[in-house]
JSON list of C-alpha atoms in Angstrom, two decimals:
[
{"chain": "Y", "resi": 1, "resn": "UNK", "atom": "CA", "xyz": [16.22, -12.23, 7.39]},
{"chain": "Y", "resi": 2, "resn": "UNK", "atom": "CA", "xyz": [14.76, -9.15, 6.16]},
{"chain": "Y", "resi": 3, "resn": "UNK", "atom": "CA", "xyz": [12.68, -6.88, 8.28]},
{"chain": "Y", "resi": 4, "resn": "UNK", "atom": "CA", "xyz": [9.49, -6.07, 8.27]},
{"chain": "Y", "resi": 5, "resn": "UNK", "atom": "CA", "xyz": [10.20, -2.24, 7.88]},
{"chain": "Y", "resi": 6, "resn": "UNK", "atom": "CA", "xyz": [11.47, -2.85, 4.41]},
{"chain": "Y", "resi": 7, "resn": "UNK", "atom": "CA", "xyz": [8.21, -4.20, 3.03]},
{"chain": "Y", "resi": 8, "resn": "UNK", "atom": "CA", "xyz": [6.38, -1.56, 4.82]},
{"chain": "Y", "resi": 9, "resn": "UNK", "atom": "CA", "xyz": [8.49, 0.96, 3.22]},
{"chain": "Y", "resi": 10, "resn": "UNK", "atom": "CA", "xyz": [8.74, -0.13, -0.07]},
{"chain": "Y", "resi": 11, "resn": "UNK", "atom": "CA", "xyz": [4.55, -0.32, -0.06]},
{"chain": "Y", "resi": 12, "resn": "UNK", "atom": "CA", "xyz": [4.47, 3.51, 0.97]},
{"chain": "Y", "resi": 13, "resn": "UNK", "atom": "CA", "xyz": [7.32, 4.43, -1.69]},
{"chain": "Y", "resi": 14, "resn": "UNK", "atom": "CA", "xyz": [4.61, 2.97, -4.30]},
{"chain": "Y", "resi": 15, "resn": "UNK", "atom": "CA", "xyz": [1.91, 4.81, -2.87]},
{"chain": "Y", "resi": 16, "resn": "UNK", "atom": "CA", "xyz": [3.91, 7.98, -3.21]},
{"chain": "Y", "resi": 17, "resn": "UNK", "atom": "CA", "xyz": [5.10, 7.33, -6.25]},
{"chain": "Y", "resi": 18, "resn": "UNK", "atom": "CA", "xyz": [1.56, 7.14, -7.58]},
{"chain": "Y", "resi": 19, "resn": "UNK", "atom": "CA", "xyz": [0.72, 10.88, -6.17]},
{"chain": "Y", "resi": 20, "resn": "UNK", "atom": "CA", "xyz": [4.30, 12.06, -7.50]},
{"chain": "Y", "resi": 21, "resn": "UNK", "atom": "CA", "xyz": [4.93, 13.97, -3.71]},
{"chain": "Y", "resi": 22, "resn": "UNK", "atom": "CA", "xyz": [6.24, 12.85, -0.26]},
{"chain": "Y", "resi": 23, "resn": "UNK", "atom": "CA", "xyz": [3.64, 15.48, 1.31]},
{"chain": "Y", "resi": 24, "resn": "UNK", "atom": "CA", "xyz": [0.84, 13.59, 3.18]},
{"chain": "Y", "resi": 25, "resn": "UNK", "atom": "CA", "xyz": [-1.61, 16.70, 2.65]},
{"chain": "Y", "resi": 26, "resn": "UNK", "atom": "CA", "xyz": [-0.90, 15.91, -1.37]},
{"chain": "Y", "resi": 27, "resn": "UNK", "atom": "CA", "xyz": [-1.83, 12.44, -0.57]},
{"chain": "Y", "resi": 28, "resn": "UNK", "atom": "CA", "xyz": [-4.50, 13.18, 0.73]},
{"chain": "Y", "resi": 29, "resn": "UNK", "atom": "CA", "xyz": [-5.99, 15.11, -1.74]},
{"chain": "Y", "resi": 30, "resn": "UNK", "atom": "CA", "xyz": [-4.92, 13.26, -4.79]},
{"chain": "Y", "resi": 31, "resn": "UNK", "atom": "CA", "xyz": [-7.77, 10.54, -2.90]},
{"chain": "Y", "resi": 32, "resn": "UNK", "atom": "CA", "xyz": [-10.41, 12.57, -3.50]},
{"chain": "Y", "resi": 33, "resn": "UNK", "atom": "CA", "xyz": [-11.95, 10.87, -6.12]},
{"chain": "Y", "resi": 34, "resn": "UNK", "atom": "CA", "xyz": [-10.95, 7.26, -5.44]},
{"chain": "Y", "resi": 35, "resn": "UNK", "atom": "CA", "xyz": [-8.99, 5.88, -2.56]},
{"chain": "Y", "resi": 36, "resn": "UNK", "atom": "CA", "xyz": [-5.79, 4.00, -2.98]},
{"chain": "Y", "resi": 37, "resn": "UNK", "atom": "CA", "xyz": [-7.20, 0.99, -1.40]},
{"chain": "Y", "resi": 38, "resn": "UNK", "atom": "CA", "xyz": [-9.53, 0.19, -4.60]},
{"chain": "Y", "resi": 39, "resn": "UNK", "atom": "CA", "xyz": [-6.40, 0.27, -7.51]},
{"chain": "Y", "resi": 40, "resn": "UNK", "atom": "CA", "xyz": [-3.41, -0.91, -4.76]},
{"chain": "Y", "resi": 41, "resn": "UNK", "atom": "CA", "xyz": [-5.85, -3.65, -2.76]},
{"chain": "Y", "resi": 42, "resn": "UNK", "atom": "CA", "xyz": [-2.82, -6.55, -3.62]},
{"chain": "Y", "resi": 43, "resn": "UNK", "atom": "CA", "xyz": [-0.56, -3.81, -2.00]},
{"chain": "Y", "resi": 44, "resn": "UNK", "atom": "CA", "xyz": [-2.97, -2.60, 0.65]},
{"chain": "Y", "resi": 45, "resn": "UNK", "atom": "CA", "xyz": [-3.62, -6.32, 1.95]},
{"chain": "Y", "resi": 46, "resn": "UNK", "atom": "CA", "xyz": [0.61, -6.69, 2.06]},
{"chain": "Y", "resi": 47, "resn": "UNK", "atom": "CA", "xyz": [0.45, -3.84, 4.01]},
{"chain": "Y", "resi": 48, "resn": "UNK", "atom": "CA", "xyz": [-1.86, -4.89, 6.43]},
{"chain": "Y", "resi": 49, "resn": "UNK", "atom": "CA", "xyz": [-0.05, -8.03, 6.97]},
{"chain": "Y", "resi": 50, "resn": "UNK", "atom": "CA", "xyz": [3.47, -6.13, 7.47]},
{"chain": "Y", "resi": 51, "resn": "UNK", "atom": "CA", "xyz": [1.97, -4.08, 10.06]},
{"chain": "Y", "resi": 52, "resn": "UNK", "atom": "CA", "xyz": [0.45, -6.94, 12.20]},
{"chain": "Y", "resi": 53, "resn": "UNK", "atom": "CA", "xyz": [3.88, -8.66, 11.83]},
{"chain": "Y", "resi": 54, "resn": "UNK", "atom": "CA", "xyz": [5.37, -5.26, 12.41]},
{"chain": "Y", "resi": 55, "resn": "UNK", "atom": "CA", "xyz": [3.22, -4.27, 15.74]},
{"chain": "Y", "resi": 56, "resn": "UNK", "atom": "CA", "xyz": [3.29, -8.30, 17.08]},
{"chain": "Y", "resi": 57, "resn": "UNK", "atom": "CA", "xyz": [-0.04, -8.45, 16.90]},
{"chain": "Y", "resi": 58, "resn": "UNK", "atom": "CA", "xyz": [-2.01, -11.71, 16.06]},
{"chain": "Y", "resi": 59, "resn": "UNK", "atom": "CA", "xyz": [-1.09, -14.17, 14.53]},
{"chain": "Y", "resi": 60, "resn": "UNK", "atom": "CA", "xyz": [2.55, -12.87, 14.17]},
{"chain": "Y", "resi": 61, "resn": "UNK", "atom": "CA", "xyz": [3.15, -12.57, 17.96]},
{"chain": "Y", "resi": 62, "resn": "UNK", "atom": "CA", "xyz": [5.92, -15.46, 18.59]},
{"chain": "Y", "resi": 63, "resn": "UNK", "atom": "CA", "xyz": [7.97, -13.25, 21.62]},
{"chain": "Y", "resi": 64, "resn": "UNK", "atom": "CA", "xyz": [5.60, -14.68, 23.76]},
{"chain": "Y", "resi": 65, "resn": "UNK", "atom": "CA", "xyz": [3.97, -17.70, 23.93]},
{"chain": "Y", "resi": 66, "resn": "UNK", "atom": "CA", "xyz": [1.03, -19.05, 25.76]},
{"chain": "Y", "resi": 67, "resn": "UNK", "atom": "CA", "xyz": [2.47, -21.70, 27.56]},
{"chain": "Y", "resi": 68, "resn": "UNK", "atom": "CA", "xyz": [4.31, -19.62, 30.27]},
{"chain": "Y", "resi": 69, "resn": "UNK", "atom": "CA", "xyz": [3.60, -19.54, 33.29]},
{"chain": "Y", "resi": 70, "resn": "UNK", "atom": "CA", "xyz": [4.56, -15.44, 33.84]},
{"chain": "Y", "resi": 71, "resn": "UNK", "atom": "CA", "xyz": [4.05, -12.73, 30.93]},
{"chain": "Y", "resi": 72, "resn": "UNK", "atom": "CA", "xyz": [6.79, -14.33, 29.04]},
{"chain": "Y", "resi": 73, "resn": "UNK", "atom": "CA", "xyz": [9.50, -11.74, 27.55]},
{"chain": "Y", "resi": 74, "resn": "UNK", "atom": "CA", "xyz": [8.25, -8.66, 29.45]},
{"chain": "Y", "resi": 75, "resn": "UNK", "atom": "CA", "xyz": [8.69, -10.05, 33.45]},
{"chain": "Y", "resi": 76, "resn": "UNK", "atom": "CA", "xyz": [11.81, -8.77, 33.99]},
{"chain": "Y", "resi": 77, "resn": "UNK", "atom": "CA", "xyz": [10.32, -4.92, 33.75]},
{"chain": "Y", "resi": 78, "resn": "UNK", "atom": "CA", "xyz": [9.10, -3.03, 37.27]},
{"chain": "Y", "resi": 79, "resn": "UNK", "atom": "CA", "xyz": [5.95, -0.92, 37.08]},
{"chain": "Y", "resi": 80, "resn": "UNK", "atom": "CA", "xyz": [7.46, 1.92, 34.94]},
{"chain": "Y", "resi": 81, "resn": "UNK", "atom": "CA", "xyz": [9.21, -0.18, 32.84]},
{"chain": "Y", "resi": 82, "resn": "UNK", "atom": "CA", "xyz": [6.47, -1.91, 32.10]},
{"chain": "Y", "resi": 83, "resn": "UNK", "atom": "CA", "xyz": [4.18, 0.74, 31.37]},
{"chain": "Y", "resi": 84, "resn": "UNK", "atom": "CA", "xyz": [6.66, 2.32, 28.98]},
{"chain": "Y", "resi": 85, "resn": "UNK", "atom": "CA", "xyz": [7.22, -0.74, 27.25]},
{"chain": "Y", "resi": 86, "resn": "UNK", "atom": "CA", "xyz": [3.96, -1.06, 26.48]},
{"chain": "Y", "resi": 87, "resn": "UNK", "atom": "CA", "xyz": [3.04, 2.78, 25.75]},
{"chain": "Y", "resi": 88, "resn": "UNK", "atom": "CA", "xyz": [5.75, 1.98, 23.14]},
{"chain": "Y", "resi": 89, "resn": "UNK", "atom": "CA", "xyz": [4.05, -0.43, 21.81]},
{"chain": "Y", "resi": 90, "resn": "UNK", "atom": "CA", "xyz": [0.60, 1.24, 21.50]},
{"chain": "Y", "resi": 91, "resn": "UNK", "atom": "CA", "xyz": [2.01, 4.21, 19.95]},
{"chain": "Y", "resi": 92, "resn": "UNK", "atom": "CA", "xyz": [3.16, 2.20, 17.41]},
{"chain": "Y", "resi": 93, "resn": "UNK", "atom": "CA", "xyz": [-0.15, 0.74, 16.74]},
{"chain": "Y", "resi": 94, "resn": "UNK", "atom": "CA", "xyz": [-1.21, 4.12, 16.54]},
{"chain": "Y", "resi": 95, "resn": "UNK", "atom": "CA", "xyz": [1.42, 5.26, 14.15]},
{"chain": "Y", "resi": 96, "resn": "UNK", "atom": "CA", "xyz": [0.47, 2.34, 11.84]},
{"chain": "Y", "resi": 97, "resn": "UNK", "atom": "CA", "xyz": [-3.35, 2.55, 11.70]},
{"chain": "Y", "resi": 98, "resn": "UNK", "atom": "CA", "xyz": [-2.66, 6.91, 10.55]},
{"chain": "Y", "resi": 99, "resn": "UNK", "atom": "CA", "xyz": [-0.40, 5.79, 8.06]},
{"chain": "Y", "resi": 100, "resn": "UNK", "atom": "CA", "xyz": [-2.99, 2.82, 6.78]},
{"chain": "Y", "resi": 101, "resn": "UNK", "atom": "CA", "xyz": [-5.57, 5.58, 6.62]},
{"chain": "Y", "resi": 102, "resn": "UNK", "atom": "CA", "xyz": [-3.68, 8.57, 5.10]},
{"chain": "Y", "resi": 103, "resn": "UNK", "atom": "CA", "xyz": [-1.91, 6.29, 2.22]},
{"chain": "Y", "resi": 104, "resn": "UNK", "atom": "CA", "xyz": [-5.14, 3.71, 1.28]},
{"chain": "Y", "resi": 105, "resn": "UNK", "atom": "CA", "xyz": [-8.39, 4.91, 3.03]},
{"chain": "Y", "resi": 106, "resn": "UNK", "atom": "CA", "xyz": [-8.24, 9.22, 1.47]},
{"chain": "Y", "resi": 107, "resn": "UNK", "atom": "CA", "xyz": [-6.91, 10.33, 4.96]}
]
């Protein structure tokens, strides 16, 4: 199986290419006319779905299913655990909706 970080990579190496520089400040400003989202949409929607996949959000979140009893994967953390666990998991929600908006929506 391939990973999910290869699609999401190979989507931002198009984006890039398309600006012709890995700075995000260049990105930026090369979408100040039009936004990537309007010429890349096929790409953009791929994206989208690689990140929900990516993040185990719905519908792409099989680690845990709603027929247990407990929180499924996650019972075997304490309190700090826990919390950790799932701070890692927001931040990378977080990390995926900047990148959405710097490479498609002009930063």
């Amino acid at each position: 199986m391939i990973s999910y970080e290869v699609s999401i990579g190979l989507i931002l190496l198009v984006g890039l290419l398309c600006v012709g520089s890995l700075n995000f400040i260049a990105v930026v400003k090369f979408q100040t006319f039009i936004f990537f989202v309007i010429p890349l949409f096929p790409l953009f929607l791929m994206f989208l779905i690689s990140i929900l996949a990516e993040t185990n959000r719905a519908p792409f979140d099989l680690p845990e299913a709603e027929s247990e009893l407990v929180s499924g994967f996650n019972v075997e953390y304490s309190s700090m655990g826990f919390a950790l666990f799932f701070l890692a998991e927001y931040c990378s929600m977080i990390l995926m909706s900047a990148l959405t908006v710097i490479m498609f929506l002009g930063g």
